[in-house]
Amino acid sequence: MAGPEQVAQQSTEVLHQRKSLGQCPLKMAFTGVAFAGILGYFVLYSKKKPEASAVDVAMVTAGVAQPDNTRPRK
């Protein structure tokens, strides 16, 4: 069994905690935004109308689509 001095020493130790994340927060934020954008694109692409092209979906995802891009072609 451990003595009182060993119990006191063990209770003050920090178990497996790192001081830093190990990755740059800016890199993690950029990766998260890119992942969300890619996921949003594929969600919109899966719900697109048959007459819409992949470029139309990309323009809607980026927020630069005009009404003529979103209306069905004749």
XYZ file of C-alpha atoms in Angstrom:
74
model
C 0.000 0.000 0.000
C 1.068 3.537 -0.589
C 2.218 5.660 2.264
C 0.736 9.079 3.100
C 3.584 10.915 1.330
C 2.959 8.973 -1.904
C -0.790 9.687 -1.796
C -0.120 13.405 -1.320
C 2.367 13.396 -4.224
C -0.040 11.603 -6.551
C -2.996 13.862 -5.808
C -1.168 16.956 -7.119
C -0.184 15.445 -10.484
C -1.912 16.466 -13.685
C -2.882 13.396 -15.654
C -2.323 13.446 -19.430
C -3.189 17.080 -20.031
C -1.337 19.143 -22.595
C -0.784 22.861 -22.296
C -1.376 23.578 -25.989
C -3.683 22.173 -28.610
C -0.852 21.132 -30.876
C -2.518 22.728 -33.922
C -2.793 26.325 -35.004
C -6.309 27.631 -34.176
C -6.396 29.497 -37.498
C -5.745 26.247 -39.393
C -8.487 24.482 -37.456
C -10.939 27.328 -38.155
C -10.115 27.286 -41.877
C -10.541 23.514 -42.004
C -13.910 23.777 -40.259
C -15.174 26.442 -42.650
C -13.976 24.444 -45.658
C -15.630 21.285 -44.337
C -18.914 23.141 -43.728
C -18.800 24.611 -47.248
C -18.160 21.248 -48.865
C -20.921 19.643 -46.825
C -23.331 22.471 -47.761
C -22.482 22.081 -51.440
C -23.208 18.366 -51.414
C -26.477 18.874 -49.507
C -27.638 21.439 -52.058
C -26.400 19.278 -54.959
C -28.378 16.292 -53.689
C -31.556 18.415 -53.520
C -31.146 20.201 -56.855
C -33.700 20.091 -59.620
C -32.837 17.935 -62.656
C -32.448 20.972 -64.933
C -29.890 22.665 -62.655
C -26.204 22.160 -63.331
C -23.363 21.740 -60.829
C -22.252 25.306 -61.607
C -25.698 26.604 -60.630
C -25.448 24.788 -57.299
C -21.961 26.189 -56.691
C -23.172 29.730 -57.395
C -26.067 29.344 -54.950
C -23.705 27.914 -52.317
C -21.303 30.840 -52.732
C -24.194 33.329 -52.664
C -23.433 34.892 -56.054
C -26.362 33.452 -58.029
C -28.664 35.785 -59.915
C -32.364 35.017 -60.539
C -31.581 33.850 -64.081
C -29.266 31.178 -62.586
C -31.970 29.830 -60.328
C -34.883 29.732 -62.766
C -35.482 26.734 -65.048
C -34.091 27.064 -68.547
C -36.560 27.063 -71.439
